[in-house]
Short mmCIF file of C-alpha atoms and ligand atoms in Angstrom, two decimals:
data_model
loop_
_atom_site.label_atom_id
_atom_site.label_comp_id
_atom_site.label_asym_id
_atom_site.label_seq_id
_atom_site.Cartn_x
_atom_site.Cartn_y
_atom_site.Cartn_z
CA MET A 1 88.15 -38.14 12.21
CA ARG A 2 84.97 -39.03 14.33
CA ALA A 3 83.01 -41.71 14.01
CA ARG A 4 79.30 -41.19 12.25
CA LEU A 5 76.11 -43.42 12.37
CA PHE A 6 73.33 -43.09 10.20
CA ALA A 7 70.05 -44.18 11.07
CA THR A 8 67.92 -44.44 8.05
CA ARG A 9 64.45 -43.04 9.96
CA ARG A 10 63.74 -41.06 13.13
CA LEU A 11 65.31 -43.68 16.57
CA PRO A 12 62.19 -43.27 19.02
CA ILE A 13 64.69 -43.07 20.76
CA ASP A 14 66.77 -40.52 22.35
CA HIS A 15 69.99 -42.08 20.59
CA ALA A 16 72.14 -38.98 23.35
CA GLU A 17 71.64 -42.16 25.98
CA VAL A 18 73.23 -44.77 24.47
CA VAL A 19 75.32 -43.78 21.55
CA ASP A 20 79.15 -42.99 22.50
CA THR A 21 80.01 -38.65 22.82
CA GLY A 22 82.04 -38.00 20.27
CA VAL A 23 80.43 -40.54 17.47
CA LEU A 24 78.65 -38.36 15.01
CA VAL A 25 74.37 -39.43 14.88
CA ALA A 26 72.22 -37.75 10.99
CA SER A 27 68.89 -39.57 10.41
CA PHE A 28 66.84 -39.73 7.96
CA GLU A 29 63.36 -36.67 8.49
CA ALA A 30 60.99 -37.38 6.17
CA ASP A 31 58.07 -39.46 8.49
CA ARG A 32 58.71 -42.53 5.00
CA ALA A 33 61.55 -45.47 4.23
CA PRO A 34 63.84 -43.26 1.90
CA THR A 35 64.20 -44.22 -1.41
CA SER A 36 68.67 -45.94 -2.52
CA GLU A 37 69.75 -42.92 -3.22
CA GLU A 38 68.58 -41.49 -0.10
CA LEU A 39 69.50 -43.55 1.99
CA VAL A 40 72.98 -43.64 -0.39
CA ASP A 41 72.96 -39.76 0.46
CA GLY A 42 72.30 -39.49 3.92
CA ALA A 43 74.80 -42.25 5.24
CA ARG A 44 77.50 -40.92 2.81
CA GLY A 45 80.21 -40.63 5.06
CA ALA A 46 78.85 -42.98 7.54
CA HIS A 47 80.38 -45.64 9.43
CA ALA A 48 77.60 -46.86 11.00
CA ILE A 49 73.94 -47.16 9.57
CA VAL A 50 71.23 -47.95 11.40
CA THR A 51 68.15 -49.77 8.75
CA GLN A 52 64.71 -51.04 9.20
CA VAL A 53 63.01 -53.59 7.36
CA SER A 54 61.90 -51.51 4.78
CA ASP A 55 64.94 -50.17 3.26
CA ARG A 56 67.34 -52.52 0.57
CA ILE A 57 70.25 -52.76 1.61
CA ASP A 58 72.45 -54.70 -1.14
CA GLY A 59 75.27 -54.42 -3.24
CA SER A 60 74.94 -51.57 -5.33
CA VAL A 61 73.98 -49.75 -2.34
CA LEU A 62 77.51 -50.99 -0.60
CA ASP A 63 79.36 -49.67 -2.80
CA ARG A 64 78.16 -46.45 -2.88
CA LEU A 65 79.42 -46.12 0.89
CA PRO A 66 82.88 -47.78 0.74
CA GLY A 67 83.84 -47.00 4.48
CA LEU A 68 81.04 -48.16 5.69
CA ARG A 69 81.36 -50.77 8.44
CA HIS A 70 78.56 -52.20 9.79
CA VAL A 71 74.49 -52.56 9.15
CA ALA A 72 72.78 -52.33 12.65
CA GLN A 73 69.09 -53.83 11.35
CA MET A 74 67.18 -52.58 13.90
CA ALA A 75 64.36 -56.02 14.04
CA VAL A 76 64.89 -59.26 13.75
CA GLY A 77 64.12 -60.24 10.65
CA PHE A 78 66.55 -59.40 7.87
CA ASP A 79 65.84 -60.87 4.15
CA ASN A 80 65.91 -57.03 2.61
CA ILE A 81 69.61 -56.66 3.63
CA ASP A 82 71.86 -58.70 1.48
CA VAL A 83 73.91 -60.29 4.05
CA ALA A 84 76.56 -61.71 1.53
CA ALA A 85 76.98 -58.71 0.14
CA CYS A 86 77.97 -57.18 2.95
CA ARG A 87 80.34 -60.02 4.09
CA ALA A 88 82.09 -60.01 0.65
CA ARG A 89 83.06 -56.29 1.64
CA LYS A 90 83.29 -57.07 5.03
CA VAL A 91 81.27 -54.76 6.86
CA LEU A 92 79.77 -56.37 9.48
CA VAL A 93 75.53 -56.75 9.96
CA THR A 94 73.49 -57.07 13.41
CA HIS A 95 70.02 -57.66 14.21
CA THR A 96 67.68 -56.94 17.52
CA PRO A 97 66.65 -60.88 18.40
CA ASP A 98 64.72 -61.04 21.66
CA ALA A 99 63.97 -57.19 21.52
CA LEU A 100 60.40 -58.19 20.15
CA THR A 101 60.22 -60.88 20.90
CA ASP A 102 56.33 -60.51 23.67
CA SER A 103 54.98 -57.98 20.88
CA THR A 104 55.18 -60.27 18.31
CA ALA A 105 53.72 -63.03 20.33
CA GLU A 106 51.17 -60.82 21.90
CA LEU A 107 49.98 -59.40 18.46
CA ALA A 108 50.22 -62.61 16.69
CA PHE A 109 47.77 -63.64 19.49
CA GLY A 110 45.83 -60.50 19.28
CA LEU A 111 44.96 -61.26 15.35
CA LEU A 112 44.49 -64.93 16.40
CA VAL A 113 41.44 -63.81 18.94
CA ALA A 114 40.93 -61.61 16.28
CA VAL A 115 39.72 -63.47 13.69
CA ALA A 116 37.58 -66.70 15.75
CA ARG A 117 36.24 -63.93 17.46
CA ARG A 118 35.39 -62.04 14.63
CA PHE A 119 35.66 -58.30 15.75
CA HIS A 120 36.18 -56.66 12.11
CA GLU A 121 33.15 -57.36 11.42
CA GLY A 122 31.07 -56.22 15.25
CA GLN A 123 33.50 -53.11 15.01
CA ALA A 124 32.10 -52.56 11.13
CA LEU A 125 28.76 -52.66 12.83
CA VAL A 126 28.75 -50.42 15.39
CA ARG A 127 30.95 -47.46 13.34
CA THR A 128 28.20 -47.64 10.72
CA GLY A 129 25.77 -47.20 12.90
CA SER A 130 24.23 -50.08 11.56
CA TRP A 131 23.54 -52.61 14.89
CA ARG A 132 19.95 -53.78 16.02
CA GLY A 133 21.04 -54.63 19.07
CA PHE A 134 21.74 -57.49 21.54
CA SER A 135 21.15 -60.88 19.14
CA PRO A 136 21.51 -65.12 20.37
CA THR A 137 22.86 -65.20 16.64
CA LEU A 138 24.71 -62.04 15.93
CA LEU A 139 27.73 -62.79 14.33
CA LEU A 140 28.84 -66.75 15.89
CA GLY A 141 33.03 -67.00 16.57
CA ARG A 142 35.11 -69.66 17.27
CA GLU A 143 36.19 -70.68 21.10
CA LEU A 144 40.24 -71.28 21.68
CA VAL A 145 39.77 -73.49 24.21
CA GLY A 146 40.40 -76.66 23.37
CA SER A 147 41.04 -76.37 19.39
CA THR A 148 44.32 -77.10 18.19
CA LEU A 149 47.29 -74.12 16.86
CA GLY A 150 49.85 -75.18 14.36
CA ILE A 151 52.88 -73.01 15.05
CA VAL A 152 54.56 -72.80 12.17
CA GLY A 153 58.77 -72.06 13.40
CA TYR A 154 59.18 -72.76 17.18
CA GLY A 155 61.78 -70.14 17.82
CA ARG A 156 61.95 -67.49 19.99
CA ILE A 157 58.57 -65.88 19.27
CA GLY A 158 56.67 -69.22 18.39
CA ARG A 159 57.99 -70.68 21.78
CA ALA A 160 56.17 -67.32 23.13
CA LEU A 161 52.64 -67.79 21.73
CA ALA A 162 53.21 -71.34 22.48
CA VAL A 163 52.87 -70.16 26.27
CA ARG A 164 50.39 -67.43 25.91
CA ALA A 165 47.63 -70.28 23.44
CA LYS A 166 48.53 -72.64 26.41
CA ALA A 167 47.20 -70.13 28.94
CA PHE A 168 43.38 -69.99 26.56
CA GLY A 169 43.82 -73.82 27.17
CA MET A 170 44.71 -74.47 23.43
CA ARG A 171 46.71 -76.92 22.49
CA VAL A 172 49.27 -76.65 20.57
CA ILE A 173 51.42 -78.40 18.00
CA ALA A 174 54.37 -76.98 16.52
CA SER A 175 56.90 -77.87 13.31
CA THR A 176 60.70 -76.81 13.10
CA ARG A 177 63.07 -75.74 10.20
CA ARG A 178 63.31 -79.53 8.62
CA ASP A 179 60.60 -80.44 10.19
CA ALA A 180 63.36 -81.82 13.13
CA PRO A 181 61.42 -82.46 16.96
CA PHE A 182 62.71 -80.56 19.38
CA ALA A 183 63.50 -81.35 23.33
CA PRO A 184 59.41 -81.83 25.14
CA ASP A 185 58.58 -77.90 27.25
CA GLY A 186 55.62 -78.53 28.20
CA VAL A 187 54.15 -76.50 25.74
CA ALA A 188 53.63 -77.82 22.51
CA SER A 189 54.39 -81.00 20.91
CA HIS A 190 56.60 -81.58 17.62
CA ALA A 191 54.58 -82.01 14.14
CA PRO A 192 55.73 -81.92 10.66
CA PHE A 193 54.41 -80.00 8.75
CA ALA A 194 51.49 -81.62 6.70
CA ARG A 195 50.63 -82.86 10.15
CA LEU A 196 50.04 -79.53 11.14
CA LEU A 197 47.98 -78.12 8.32
CA ALA A 198 45.83 -81.39 8.22
CA GLU A 199 45.65 -80.94 12.59
CA SER A 200 45.76 -77.12 13.20
CA ASP A 201 42.46 -75.23 13.58
CA PHE A 202 44.77 -71.80 14.12
CA VAL A 203 47.64 -71.99 11.82
CA SER A 204 50.22 -69.16 12.95
CA LEU A 205 54.10 -68.31 10.93
CA HIS A 206 57.01 -67.58 12.46
CA CYS A 207 59.51 -68.81 10.62
CA PRO A 208 62.05 -65.98 8.81
CA ALA A 209 61.74 -65.43 5.27
CA THR A 210 64.57 -66.91 3.23
CA PRO A 211 64.13 -68.70 -0.05
CA SER A 212 63.48 -72.40 0.96
CA THR A 213 60.02 -70.21 2.99
CA ARG A 214 58.94 -68.17 0.27
CA HIS A 215 56.20 -68.94 -0.71
CA LEU A 216 55.81 -72.69 1.94
CA LEU A 217 51.56 -71.66 2.29
CA GLY A 218 51.02 -72.15 -1.31
CA ASP A 219 47.66 -73.25 -2.91
CA GLU A 220 48.43 -77.32 -2.12
CA GLU A 221 49.41 -76.18 1.28
CA LEU A 222 46.71 -74.48 1.76
CA ALA A 223 44.58 -77.12 0.43
CA ALA A 224 46.09 -79.27 2.91
CA MET A 225 44.81 -77.35 5.64
CA LYS A 226 42.13 -78.59 8.21
CA PRO A 227 38.77 -76.55 6.53
CA GLY A 228 37.74 -73.59 7.66
CA ALA A 229 41.34 -72.90 9.62
CA ILE A 230 42.11 -69.15 10.48
CA LEU A 231 45.98 -68.62 9.59
CA ILE A 232 48.09 -65.54 11.03
CA ASN A 233 50.55 -64.02 9.28
CA THR A 234 53.49 -62.09 11.64
CA ALA A 235 56.60 -62.71 10.46
CA ARG A 236 57.53 -62.12 6.56
CA GLY A 237 55.39 -62.42 3.86
CA THR A 238 56.61 -63.47 1.26
CA VAL A 239 56.25 -66.97 3.69
CA VAL A 240 52.18 -66.89 2.03
CA ASP A 241 51.21 -66.78 -1.85
CA GLU A 242 48.59 -64.22 -1.05
CA ALA A 243 47.07 -65.07 -4.15
CA ALA A 244 46.88 -68.55 -3.61
CA LEU A 245 45.77 -67.32 0.19
CA VAL A 246 42.58 -65.09 -1.59
CA ARG A 247 41.90 -68.49 -3.61
CA ALA A 248 41.72 -70.63 -0.32
CA LEU A 249 39.16 -67.87 1.29
CA GLU A 250 37.19 -67.41 -0.99
CA ARG A 251 36.25 -71.19 -1.67
CA ARG A 252 36.27 -70.67 1.95
CA GLN A 253 38.74 -73.70 2.49
CA LEU A 254 40.18 -71.18 5.48
CA GLY A 255 38.13 -69.64 7.75
CA GLY A 256 39.90 -66.53 7.79
CA ALA A 257 42.77 -64.73 7.98
CA GLY A 258 44.76 -61.90 10.38
CA LEU A 259 47.56 -60.63 8.19
CA ASP A 260 49.75 -58.28 10.01
CA VAL A 261 52.87 -58.65 6.77
CA TYR A 262 52.71 -59.02 2.27
CA GLU A 263 54.24 -59.63 -0.04
CA ARG A 264 54.73 -56.76 -1.22
CA GLU A 265 54.62 -54.19 1.11
CA PRO A 266 52.77 -51.76 1.61
CA VAL A 267 50.70 -53.59 -1.17
CA VAL A 268 48.36 -55.03 -0.22
CA HIS A 269 46.18 -57.71 -2.40
CA PRO A 270 42.83 -56.11 -3.54
CA GLY A 271 40.75 -59.42 -3.50
CA LEU A 272 41.93 -59.17 0.26
CA LEU A 273 41.31 -55.84 0.93
CA GLY A 274 37.66 -56.48 0.88
CA ARG A 275 36.92 -59.80 2.85
CA SER A 276 34.92 -59.17 6.06
CA ASP A 277 36.79 -62.78 7.01
CA VAL A 278 41.35 -61.15 7.42
CA VAL A 279 42.15 -58.29 10.29
CA LEU A 280 44.95 -56.64 8.18
CA LEU A 281 47.93 -54.67 9.79
CA PRO A 282 50.62 -52.67 9.17
CA HIS A 283 53.31 -54.74 9.57
CA LEU A 284 52.44 -53.89 13.58
CA GLY A 285 54.52 -57.20 15.67
CA SER A 286 57.09 -55.10 16.77
CA ALA A 287 54.92 -51.54 17.23
CA THR A 288 54.95 -51.46 20.96
CA GLN A 289 56.80 -48.10 23.22
CA GLU A 290 58.78 -50.67 24.55
CA ALA A 291 59.87 -53.14 21.90
CA ARG A 292 61.35 -50.53 19.90
CA ALA A 293 62.86 -48.67 22.31
CA ARG A 294 65.14 -51.71 22.99
CA MET A 295 65.72 -52.53 19.46
CA ALA A 296 66.57 -48.94 19.14
CA VAL A 297 68.77 -49.32 22.04
CA CYS A 298 70.05 -52.86 20.47
CA ALA A 299 70.99 -51.63 17.21
CA LEU A 300 72.95 -48.85 18.70
CA GLU A 301 74.52 -50.69 21.48
CA ASP A 302 76.35 -52.99 18.73
CA ALA A 303 77.63 -50.41 16.30
CA CYS A 304 79.05 -48.11 18.79
CA ARG A 305 80.58 -51.56 20.32
CA VAL A 306 82.09 -52.10 16.32
CA LEU A 307 82.77 -48.43 16.44
CA ARG A 308 85.17 -48.87 18.67
CA GLY A 309 86.79 -51.63 17.28
CA GLU A 310 84.27 -54.66 20.26
CA ALA A 311 82.52 -57.19 18.21
CA PRO A 312 78.86 -56.48 18.60
CA LEU A 313 76.74 -58.69 20.74
CA HIS A 314 74.35 -59.36 18.42
CA PRO A 315 75.79 -60.33 14.43
CA VAL A 316 72.76 -62.00 12.34
CA PRO A 317 73.11 -66.18 11.72
CA ASP A 318 74.79 -67.62 8.98
C1 LIG B 1 61.31 -58.13 13.08
O1 LIG B 1 61.93 -56.97 13.38
O2 LIG B 1 61.28 -58.24 12.08
C2 LIG B 1 60.15 -56.47 12.49
O3 LIG B 1 58.99 -57.62 11.34
C3 LIG B 1 60.14 -55.62 12.73
O4 LIG B 1 59.84 -55.05 14.16
#
């Protein structure tokens, strides 16, 4: 019987360049995420599926796909997948770390500059024809040099952001899971989470979505941030209590926010939508041609390995 692979979205590369001859490949063709019924319909009979962060893979989906052996998540984050349910059914789960590190760090840094220098308000002035020419007091922003960036989650992407921030003359501090200090790297120094919140002019989130990071930033933590600080989130929406963030922005505790991810994507808290001190992007962290091609190759190569009976190179961590 020929091995079958189903991709829940059209892939950004020609799969024929990566997938072994003989593997039958199909994908969901609409330009939106499939519903779980559509996913199950498309994946019926498949041995491997290539999934995206917008697909929910849980026990009920897995029970309807008895031949499935591998979920190849085309993302570094895999909080949309019930890994325990997969393991219980002997379905392997892989992801694509490394492939999107630079793209995501670049986007986080871009958001940081955009909020600090008020790109969003400046662009609105120009586009609406309301700009009246140069003014020495127009849209004064904040300089990065000499300011402190606090990075929450010092993994691949956090470290890549730290290097960029350091090159801009920022002081970089970082906190890690369980607040454990890390080996000195000449870029960032360790700060416990509470001190990081109190000292940082900019806080950028780079931790995974887990039960322990859910609402890591809520009312209390946002109130503990340096007055006027700017929050950047390119990690996962659930790390921030969005309603609490709106409250913190409304009382001007925070100076602004740059968000690429949301608690209930694609729904965005209405209190954020009208604010001029926030920059809102539609989950674009890894959205470069280079990263998306690497992610697709990484997911497909692991799928082929599993279909050949070999161990995948990028199983999700425990
Ligand atoms: C990831 O990889 O987790 C991003 O959120 C999507 O590319």
